[in-house]
Tab-separated table of C-alpha atoms in Angstrom:
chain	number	residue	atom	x	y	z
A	1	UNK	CA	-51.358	-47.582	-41.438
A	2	UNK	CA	-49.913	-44.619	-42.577
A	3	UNK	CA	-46.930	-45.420	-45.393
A	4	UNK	CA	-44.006	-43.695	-44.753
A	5	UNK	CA	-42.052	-42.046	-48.585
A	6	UNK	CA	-39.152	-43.891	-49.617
A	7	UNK	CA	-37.609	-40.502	-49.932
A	8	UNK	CA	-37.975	-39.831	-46.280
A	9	UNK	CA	-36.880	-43.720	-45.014
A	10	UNK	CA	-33.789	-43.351	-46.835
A	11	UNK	CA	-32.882	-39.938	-44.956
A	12	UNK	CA	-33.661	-41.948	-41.977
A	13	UNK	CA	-31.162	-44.909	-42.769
A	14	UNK	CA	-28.603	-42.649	-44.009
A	15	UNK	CA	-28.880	-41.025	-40.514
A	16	UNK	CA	-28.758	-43.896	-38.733
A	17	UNK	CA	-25.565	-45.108	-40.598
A	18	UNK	CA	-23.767	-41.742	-40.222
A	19	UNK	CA	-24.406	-42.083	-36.406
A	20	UNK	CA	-22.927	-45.742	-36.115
A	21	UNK	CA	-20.114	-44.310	-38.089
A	22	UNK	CA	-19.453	-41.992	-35.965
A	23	UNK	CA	-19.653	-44.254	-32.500
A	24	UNK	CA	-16.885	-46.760	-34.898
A	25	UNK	CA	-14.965	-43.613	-34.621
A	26	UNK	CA	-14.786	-42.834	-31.403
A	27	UNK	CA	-14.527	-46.506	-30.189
A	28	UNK	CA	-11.450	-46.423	-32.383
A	29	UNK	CA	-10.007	-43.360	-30.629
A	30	UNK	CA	-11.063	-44.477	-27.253
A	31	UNK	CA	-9.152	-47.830	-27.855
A	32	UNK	CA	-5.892	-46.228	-29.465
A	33	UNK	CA	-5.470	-43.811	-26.853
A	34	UNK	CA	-5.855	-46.726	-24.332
A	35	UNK	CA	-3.123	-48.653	-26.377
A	36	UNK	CA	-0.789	-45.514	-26.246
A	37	UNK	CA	-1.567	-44.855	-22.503
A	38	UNK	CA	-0.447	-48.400	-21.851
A	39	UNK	CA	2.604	-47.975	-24.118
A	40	UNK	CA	3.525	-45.129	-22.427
A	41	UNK	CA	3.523	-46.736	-18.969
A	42	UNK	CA	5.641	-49.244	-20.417
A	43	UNK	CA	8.206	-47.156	-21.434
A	44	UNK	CA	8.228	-45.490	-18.238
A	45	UNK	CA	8.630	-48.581	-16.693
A	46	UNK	CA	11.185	-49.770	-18.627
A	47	UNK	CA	13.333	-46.726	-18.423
A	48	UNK	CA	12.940	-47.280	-14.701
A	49	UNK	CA	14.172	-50.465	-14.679
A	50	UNK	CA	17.250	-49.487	-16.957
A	51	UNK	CA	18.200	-46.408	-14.580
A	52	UNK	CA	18.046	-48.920	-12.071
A	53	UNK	CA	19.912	-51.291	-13.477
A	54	UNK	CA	22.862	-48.959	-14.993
A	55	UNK	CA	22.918	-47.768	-11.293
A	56	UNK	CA	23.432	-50.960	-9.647
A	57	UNK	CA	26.294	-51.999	-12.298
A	58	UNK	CA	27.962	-48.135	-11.761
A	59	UNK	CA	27.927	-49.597	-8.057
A	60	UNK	CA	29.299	-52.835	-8.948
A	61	UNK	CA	31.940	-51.651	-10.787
A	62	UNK	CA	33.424	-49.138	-8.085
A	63	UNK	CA	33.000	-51.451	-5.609
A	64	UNK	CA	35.125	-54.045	-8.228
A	65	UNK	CA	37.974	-51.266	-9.015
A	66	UNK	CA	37.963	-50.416	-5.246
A	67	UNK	CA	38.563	-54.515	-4.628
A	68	UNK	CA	41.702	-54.611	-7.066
A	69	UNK	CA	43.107	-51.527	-5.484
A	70	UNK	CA	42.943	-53.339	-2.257
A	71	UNK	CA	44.353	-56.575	-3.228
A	72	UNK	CA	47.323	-55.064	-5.491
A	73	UNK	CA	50.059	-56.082	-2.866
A	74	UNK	CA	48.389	-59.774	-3.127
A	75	UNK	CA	49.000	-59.761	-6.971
A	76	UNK	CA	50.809	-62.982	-7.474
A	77	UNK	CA	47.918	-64.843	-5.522
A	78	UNK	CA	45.470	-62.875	-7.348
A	79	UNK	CA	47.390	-63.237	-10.984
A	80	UNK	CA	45.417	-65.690	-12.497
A	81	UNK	CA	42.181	-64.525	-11.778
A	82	UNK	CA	42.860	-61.101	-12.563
A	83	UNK	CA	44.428	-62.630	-16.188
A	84	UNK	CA	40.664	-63.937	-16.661
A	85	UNK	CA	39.319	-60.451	-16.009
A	86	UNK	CA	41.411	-58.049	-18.068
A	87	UNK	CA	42.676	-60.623	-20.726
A	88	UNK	CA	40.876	-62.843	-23.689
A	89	UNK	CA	41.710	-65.369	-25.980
A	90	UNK	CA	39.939	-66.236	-29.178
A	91	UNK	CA	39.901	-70.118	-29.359
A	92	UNK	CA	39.895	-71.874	-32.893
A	93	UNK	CA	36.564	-72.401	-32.703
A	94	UNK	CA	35.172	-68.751	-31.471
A	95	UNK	CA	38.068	-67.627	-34.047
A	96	UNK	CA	35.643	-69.706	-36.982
A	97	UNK	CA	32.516	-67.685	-35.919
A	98	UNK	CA	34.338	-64.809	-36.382
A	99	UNK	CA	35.683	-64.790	-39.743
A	100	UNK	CA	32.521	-66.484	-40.722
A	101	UNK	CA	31.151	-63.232	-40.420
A	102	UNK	CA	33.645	-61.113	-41.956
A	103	UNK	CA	33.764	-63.800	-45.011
A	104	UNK	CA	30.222	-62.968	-46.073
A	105	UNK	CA	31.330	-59.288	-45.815
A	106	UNK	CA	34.134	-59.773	-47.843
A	107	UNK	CA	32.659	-62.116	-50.741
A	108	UNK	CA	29.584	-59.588	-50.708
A	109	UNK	CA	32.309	-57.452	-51.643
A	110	UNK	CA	33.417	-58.999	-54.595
A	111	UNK	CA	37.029	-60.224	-52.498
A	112	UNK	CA	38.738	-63.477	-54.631
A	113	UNK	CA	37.860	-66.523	-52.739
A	114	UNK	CA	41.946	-67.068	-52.893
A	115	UNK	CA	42.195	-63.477	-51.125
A	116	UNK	CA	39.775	-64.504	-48.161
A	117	UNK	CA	42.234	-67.932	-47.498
A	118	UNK	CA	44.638	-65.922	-47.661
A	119	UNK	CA	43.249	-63.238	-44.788
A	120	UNK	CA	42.067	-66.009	-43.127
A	121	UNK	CA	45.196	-67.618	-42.651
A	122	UNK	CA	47.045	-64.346	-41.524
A	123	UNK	CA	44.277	-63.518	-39.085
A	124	UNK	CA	44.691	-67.077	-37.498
A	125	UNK	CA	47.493	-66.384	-37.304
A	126	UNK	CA	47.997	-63.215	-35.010
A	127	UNK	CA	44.378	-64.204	-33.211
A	128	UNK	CA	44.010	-67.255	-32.343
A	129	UNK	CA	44.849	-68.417	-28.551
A	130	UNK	CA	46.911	-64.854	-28.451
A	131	UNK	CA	46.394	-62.719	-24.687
A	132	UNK	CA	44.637	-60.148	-26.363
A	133	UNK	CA	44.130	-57.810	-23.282
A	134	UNK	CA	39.781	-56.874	-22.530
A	135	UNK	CA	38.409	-54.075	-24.505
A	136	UNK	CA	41.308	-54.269	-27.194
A	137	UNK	CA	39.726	-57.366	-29.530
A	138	UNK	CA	38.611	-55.436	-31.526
A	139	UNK	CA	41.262	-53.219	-32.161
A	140	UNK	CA	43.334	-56.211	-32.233
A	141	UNK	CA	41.456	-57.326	-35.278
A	142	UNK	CA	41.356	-54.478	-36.937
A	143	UNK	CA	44.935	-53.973	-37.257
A	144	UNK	CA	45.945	-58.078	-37.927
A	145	UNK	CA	43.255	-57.547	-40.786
A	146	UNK	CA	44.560	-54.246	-41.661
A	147	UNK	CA	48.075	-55.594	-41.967
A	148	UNK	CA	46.587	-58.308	-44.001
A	149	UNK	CA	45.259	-56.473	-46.670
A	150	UNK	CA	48.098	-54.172	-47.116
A	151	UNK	CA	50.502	-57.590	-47.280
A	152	UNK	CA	47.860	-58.137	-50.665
A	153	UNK	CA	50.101	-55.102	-52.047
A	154	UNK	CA	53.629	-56.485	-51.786
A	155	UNK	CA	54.349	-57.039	-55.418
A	156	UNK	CA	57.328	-55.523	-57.516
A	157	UNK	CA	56.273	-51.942	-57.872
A	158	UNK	CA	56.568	-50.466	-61.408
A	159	UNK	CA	56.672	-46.344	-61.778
A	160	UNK	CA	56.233	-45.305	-64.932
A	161	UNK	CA	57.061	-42.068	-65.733
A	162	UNK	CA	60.698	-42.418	-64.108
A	163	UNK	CA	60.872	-45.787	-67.205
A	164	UNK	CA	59.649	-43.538	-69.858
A	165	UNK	CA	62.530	-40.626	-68.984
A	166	UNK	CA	64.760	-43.285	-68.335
A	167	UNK	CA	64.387	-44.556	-72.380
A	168	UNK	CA	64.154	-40.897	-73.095
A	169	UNK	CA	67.679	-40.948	-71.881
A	170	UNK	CA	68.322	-43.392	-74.511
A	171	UNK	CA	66.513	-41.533	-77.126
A	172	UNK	CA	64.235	-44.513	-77.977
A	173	UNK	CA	60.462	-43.955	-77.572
A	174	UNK	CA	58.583	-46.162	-74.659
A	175	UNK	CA	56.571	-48.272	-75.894
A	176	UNK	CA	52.679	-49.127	-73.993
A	177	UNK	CA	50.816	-51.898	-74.924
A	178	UNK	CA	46.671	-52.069	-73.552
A	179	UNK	CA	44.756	-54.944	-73.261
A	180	UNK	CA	41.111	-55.778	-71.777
A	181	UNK	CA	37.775	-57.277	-72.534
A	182	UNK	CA	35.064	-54.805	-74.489
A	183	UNK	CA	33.710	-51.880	-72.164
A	184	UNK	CA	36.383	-52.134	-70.023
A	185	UNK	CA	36.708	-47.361	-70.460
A	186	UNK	CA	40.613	-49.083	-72.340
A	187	UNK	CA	40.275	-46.009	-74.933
A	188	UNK	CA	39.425	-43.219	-72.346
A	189	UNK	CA	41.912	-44.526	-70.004
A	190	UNK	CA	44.681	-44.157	-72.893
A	191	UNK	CA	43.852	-40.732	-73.108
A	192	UNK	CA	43.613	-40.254	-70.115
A	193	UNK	CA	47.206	-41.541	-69.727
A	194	UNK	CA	48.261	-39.569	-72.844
A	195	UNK	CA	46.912	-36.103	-71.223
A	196	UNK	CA	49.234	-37.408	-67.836
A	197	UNK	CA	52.274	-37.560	-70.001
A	198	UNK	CA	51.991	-34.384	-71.996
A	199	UNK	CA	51.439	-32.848	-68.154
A	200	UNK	CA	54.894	-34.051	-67.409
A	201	UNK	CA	56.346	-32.686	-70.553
A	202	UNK	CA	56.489	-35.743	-72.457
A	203	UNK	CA	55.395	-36.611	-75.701
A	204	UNK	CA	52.864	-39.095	-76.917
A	205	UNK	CA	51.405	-40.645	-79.906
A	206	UNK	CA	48.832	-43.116	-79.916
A	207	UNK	CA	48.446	-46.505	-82.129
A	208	UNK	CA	44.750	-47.237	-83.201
A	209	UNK	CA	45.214	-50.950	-83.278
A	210	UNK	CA	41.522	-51.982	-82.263
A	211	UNK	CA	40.588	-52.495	-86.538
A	212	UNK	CA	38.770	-54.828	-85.529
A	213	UNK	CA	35.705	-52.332	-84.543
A	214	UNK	CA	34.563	-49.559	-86.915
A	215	UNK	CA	33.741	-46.852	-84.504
A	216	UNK	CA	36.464	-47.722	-82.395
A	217	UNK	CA	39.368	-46.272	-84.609
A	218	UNK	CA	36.894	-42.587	-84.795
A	219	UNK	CA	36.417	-42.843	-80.776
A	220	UNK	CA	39.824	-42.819	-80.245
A	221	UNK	CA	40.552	-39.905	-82.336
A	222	UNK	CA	38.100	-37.814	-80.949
A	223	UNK	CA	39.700	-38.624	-77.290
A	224	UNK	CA	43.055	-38.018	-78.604
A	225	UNK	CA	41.708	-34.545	-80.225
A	226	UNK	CA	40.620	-33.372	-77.440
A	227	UNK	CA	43.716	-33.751	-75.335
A	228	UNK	CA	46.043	-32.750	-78.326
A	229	UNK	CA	47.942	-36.101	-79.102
A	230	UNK	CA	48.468	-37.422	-82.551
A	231	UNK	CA	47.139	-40.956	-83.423
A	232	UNK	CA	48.560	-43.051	-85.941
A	233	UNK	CA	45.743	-45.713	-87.896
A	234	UNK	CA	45.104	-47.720	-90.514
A	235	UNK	CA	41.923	-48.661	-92.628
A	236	UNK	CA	39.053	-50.482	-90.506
A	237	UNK	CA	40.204	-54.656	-90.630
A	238	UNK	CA	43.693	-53.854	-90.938
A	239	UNK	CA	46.456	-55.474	-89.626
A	240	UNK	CA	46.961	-54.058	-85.986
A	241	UNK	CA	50.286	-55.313	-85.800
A	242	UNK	CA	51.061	-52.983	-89.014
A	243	UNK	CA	49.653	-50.271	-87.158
A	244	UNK	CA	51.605	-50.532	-84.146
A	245	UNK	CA	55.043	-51.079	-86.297
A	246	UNK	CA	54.297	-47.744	-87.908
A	247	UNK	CA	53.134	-45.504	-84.788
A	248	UNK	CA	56.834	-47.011	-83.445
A	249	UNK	CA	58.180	-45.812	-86.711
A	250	UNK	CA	56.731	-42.457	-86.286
A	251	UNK	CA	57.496	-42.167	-82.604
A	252	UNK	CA	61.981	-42.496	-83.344
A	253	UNK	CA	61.071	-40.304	-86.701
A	254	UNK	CA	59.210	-37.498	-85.160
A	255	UNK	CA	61.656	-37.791	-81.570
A	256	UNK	CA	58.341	-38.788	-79.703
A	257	UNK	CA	58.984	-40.261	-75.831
A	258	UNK	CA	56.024	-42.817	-75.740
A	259	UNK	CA	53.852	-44.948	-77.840
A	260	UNK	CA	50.586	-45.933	-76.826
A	261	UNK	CA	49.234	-48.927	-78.602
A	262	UNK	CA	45.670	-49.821	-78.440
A	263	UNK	CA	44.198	-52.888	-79.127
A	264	UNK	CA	40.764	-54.770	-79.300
A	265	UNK	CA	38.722	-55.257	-76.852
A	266	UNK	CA	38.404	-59.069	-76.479
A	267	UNK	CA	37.800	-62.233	-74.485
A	268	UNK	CA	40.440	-64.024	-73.735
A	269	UNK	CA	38.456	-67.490	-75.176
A	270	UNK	CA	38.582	-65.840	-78.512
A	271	UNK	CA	41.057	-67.298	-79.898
A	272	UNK	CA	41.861	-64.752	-83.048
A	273	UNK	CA	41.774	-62.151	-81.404
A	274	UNK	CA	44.356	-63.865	-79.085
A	275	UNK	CA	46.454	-65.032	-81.230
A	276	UNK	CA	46.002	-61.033	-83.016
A	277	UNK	CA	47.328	-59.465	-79.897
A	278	UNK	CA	49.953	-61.754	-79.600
A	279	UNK	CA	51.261	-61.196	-82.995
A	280	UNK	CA	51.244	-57.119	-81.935
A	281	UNK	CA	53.352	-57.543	-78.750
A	282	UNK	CA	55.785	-59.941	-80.947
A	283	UNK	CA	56.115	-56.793	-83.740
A	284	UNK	CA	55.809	-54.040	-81.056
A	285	UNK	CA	57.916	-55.447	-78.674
A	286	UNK	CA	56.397	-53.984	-75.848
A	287	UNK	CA	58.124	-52.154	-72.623
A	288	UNK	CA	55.056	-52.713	-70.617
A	289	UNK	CA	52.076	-54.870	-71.005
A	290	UNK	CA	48.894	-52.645	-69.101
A	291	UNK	CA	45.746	-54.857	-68.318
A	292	UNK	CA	42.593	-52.369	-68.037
A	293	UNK	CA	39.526	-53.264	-66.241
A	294	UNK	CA	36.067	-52.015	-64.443
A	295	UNK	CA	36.913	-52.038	-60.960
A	296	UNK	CA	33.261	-52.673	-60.552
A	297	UNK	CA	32.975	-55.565	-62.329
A	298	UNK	CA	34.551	-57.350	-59.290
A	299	UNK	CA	35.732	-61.105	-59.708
A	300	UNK	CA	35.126	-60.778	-63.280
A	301	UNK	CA	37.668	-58.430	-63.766
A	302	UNK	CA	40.054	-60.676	-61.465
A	303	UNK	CA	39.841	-63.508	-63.935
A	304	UNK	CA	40.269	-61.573	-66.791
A	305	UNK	CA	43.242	-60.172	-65.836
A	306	UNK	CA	44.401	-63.901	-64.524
A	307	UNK	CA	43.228	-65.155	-68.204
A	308	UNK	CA	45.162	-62.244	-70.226
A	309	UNK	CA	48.371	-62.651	-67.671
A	310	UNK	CA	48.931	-66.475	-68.994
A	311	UNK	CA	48.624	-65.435	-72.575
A	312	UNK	CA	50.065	-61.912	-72.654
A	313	UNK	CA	52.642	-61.261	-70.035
A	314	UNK	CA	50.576	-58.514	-67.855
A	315	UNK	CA	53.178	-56.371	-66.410
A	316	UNK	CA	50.446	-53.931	-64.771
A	317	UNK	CA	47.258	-53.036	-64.342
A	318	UNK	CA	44.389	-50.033	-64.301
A	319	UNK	CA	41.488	-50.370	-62.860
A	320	UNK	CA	38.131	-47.537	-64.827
A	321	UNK	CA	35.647	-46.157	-62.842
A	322	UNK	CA	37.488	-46.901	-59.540
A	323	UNK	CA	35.278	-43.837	-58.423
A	324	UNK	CA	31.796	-45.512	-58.647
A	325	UNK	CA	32.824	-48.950	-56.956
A	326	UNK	CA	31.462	-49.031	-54.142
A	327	UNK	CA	32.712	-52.555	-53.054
A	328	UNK	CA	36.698	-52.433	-54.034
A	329	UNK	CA	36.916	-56.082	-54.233
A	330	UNK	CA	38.953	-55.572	-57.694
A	331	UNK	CA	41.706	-53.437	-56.000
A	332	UNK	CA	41.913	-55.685	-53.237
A	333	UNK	CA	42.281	-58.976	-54.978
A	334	UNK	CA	43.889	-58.366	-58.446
A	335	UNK	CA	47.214	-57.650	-57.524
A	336	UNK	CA	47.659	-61.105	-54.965
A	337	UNK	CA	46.345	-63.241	-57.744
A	338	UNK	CA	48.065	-61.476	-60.900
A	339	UNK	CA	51.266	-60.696	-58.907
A	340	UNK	CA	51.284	-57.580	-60.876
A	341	UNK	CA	51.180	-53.799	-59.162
A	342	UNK	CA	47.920	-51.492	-59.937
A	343	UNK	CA	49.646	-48.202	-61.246
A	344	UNK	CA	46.413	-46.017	-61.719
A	345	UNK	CA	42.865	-45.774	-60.831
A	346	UNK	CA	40.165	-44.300	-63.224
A	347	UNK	CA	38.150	-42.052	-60.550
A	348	UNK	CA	35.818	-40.272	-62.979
A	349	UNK	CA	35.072	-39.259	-66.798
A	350	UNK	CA	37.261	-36.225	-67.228
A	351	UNK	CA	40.617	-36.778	-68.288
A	352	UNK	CA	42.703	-35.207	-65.168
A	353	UNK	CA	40.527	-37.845	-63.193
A	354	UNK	CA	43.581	-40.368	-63.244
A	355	UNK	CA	44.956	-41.208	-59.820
A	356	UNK	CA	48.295	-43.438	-58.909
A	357	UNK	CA	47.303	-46.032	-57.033
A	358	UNK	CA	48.280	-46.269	-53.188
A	359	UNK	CA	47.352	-49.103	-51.292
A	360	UNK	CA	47.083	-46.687	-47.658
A	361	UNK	CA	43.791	-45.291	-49.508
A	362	UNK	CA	42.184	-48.668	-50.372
A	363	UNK	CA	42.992	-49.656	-46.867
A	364	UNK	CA	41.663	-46.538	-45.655
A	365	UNK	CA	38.209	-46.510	-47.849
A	366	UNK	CA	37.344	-50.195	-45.693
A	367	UNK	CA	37.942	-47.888	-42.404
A	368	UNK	CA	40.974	-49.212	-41.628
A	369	UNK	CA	43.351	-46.209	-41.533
A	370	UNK	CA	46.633	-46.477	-42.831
């Protein structure tokens, strides 16, 4: 028997394998096109079935409208079941279903647990076993919990440019103390506030009181440099209180209209520091107390400002980087729990990028207009 060359047997197999390779292939093809033939006819079928359908409900409903046109003389037999028709109520219970899902909206967006009673409560309120006529629930709800949120708002207002001329008046310079936790953007948003003023023709000078970091006293003065405003500092570690007494000093020397006294960045658990800042607002004797925080630091920055309200007398708030928060739960909360108004919102890096707050755009950003 003749032997055949491995050379020659190995062509063969390799043949052999492209070929069943090949039939795979078009077994595959044969069986996808199959699967999208019979997809298609289900489709077709299906949009068959929904013409159908939408054309038997169009029917339906002239035939209903044509019904209530007849029987409009009969109303007062027909009253309640045309009540059960065109009106709805949301019971207690269906009410619970409802907000449960609008609670998990609101605590994914950082909202103070306090903040969703208190929506809860005023939604209940205007909802629950009210004649809300067909087709309007949802409006409905929209507007109780647009009404709700703006009710958040309804704290003394504070405007602070019409205080500072009002001292000016006087001839005594207005004095600003800032407090806030580390990172909170506190130094940018003083200049920030400082560039504001000089933009209304009014002059500033700024108190370095945060000795307690060494870069912090050189970050401010760069700030301040670039938006032209003198700052008034010490040595690094000394006393901030000191510092603020002399930038007052300065400001009824020099005939400046407002005094802008930073301070350290700190926790309200540490107690020095605490007891630091209140020793400056004893010697500085502060107009206004200003509580800054990261709007997108959410809850966090809701209990901070709770925390530095019992120790420091928070007479208002800023909120940084109002621009990047994407969730708002900050602006929404932080005035209902403080009590105190938001007067400005950080909305981006540059120094014009200062906005006073109004509660019609938060309401609007959650597509509610106001």
């Amino acid at each position: 028997m003749e032997k055949i060359p491995e050379t020659r047997l190995e062509q063969e197999l390799e043949e052999l394998e492209k070929t069943r390779d090949e039939e795979r292939k078009e077994l595959k093809i044969q069986k996808i096109e199959k699967k999208t033939k019979e997809k298609d006819e289900q489709m077709e079928r299906l949009k068959e079935e929904k013409e159908k359908k939408k054309i038997i409900e169009d029917i339906e409903e002239a035939e209903m409208r044509e019904k209530v046109k007849k029987e409009k003389p009969r109303a007062g037999f027909f009253k309640k079941l045309k009540e059960k028709i065109v009106t709805k109520r949301i019971s207690a219970e269906k009410f619970e279903k409802l907000f449960w899902n609008l609670e998990v909206v609101l605590l994914e967006n950082n909202v103070a647990v306090e903040v969703i009673d208190k929506i809860k409560e005023d939604l209940k309120k205007e909802l629950v076993d009210t004649p809300i006529p067909r087709g309007k629930v949802l409006p409905k709800i929209e507007n109780s919990l647009k009404n709700s949120i703006e009710s958040l708002f309804d704290v003394e207002k504070i405007n602070l440019l019409s205080n500072i001329r009002k001292k000016k008046e006087k001839g005594e310079p207005y004095v600003i103390c800032f407090v806030g936790v580390n990172g909170s953007g506190k130094t940018t948003t003083i200049a920030k506030l400082a560039n504001l003023f000089k933009k209304e023709g009014l002059l500033p000078v700024i108190a370095a009181g945060d000795t307690f970091r060494a870069a912090a006293i050189d970050q401010l003065e760069e700030h301040a440099k670039k938006v032209g405003v003198k700052v008034i500092k010490h040595d690094y570690g000394a006393d901030s209180a000191a510092v603020a007494f002399d930038a007052i000093k300065y400001a009824k020397a020099k005939a400046m209209d407002v005094v802008l006294i930073d301070t350290a960045g700190r926790q309200h658990s540490n107690i020095n520091l605490m007891e630091e800042l209140a020793k400056v607002i004893r010697v500085s004797k502060p107009d206004i107390t200003i509580f800054i925080g990261e709007s997108i630091t959410g809850n966090d920055c809701v209990e901070q400002a709770k925390e530095f309200s019992k120790v420091t007398n928070v007479n208002g708030i800023i909120l940084s980087k109002a621009d990047v928060d994407d969730k708002g739960g900050a602006a929404i909360s932080i005035s209902y729990v403080t009590k105190k108004p938001i007067l400005y919102l950080g909305t981006g890096q540059g120094y014009d990028d200062l906005t006073e707050f109004d509660s019609r755009l938060i309401v609007k950003s959650l597509g509610l207009e106001g």
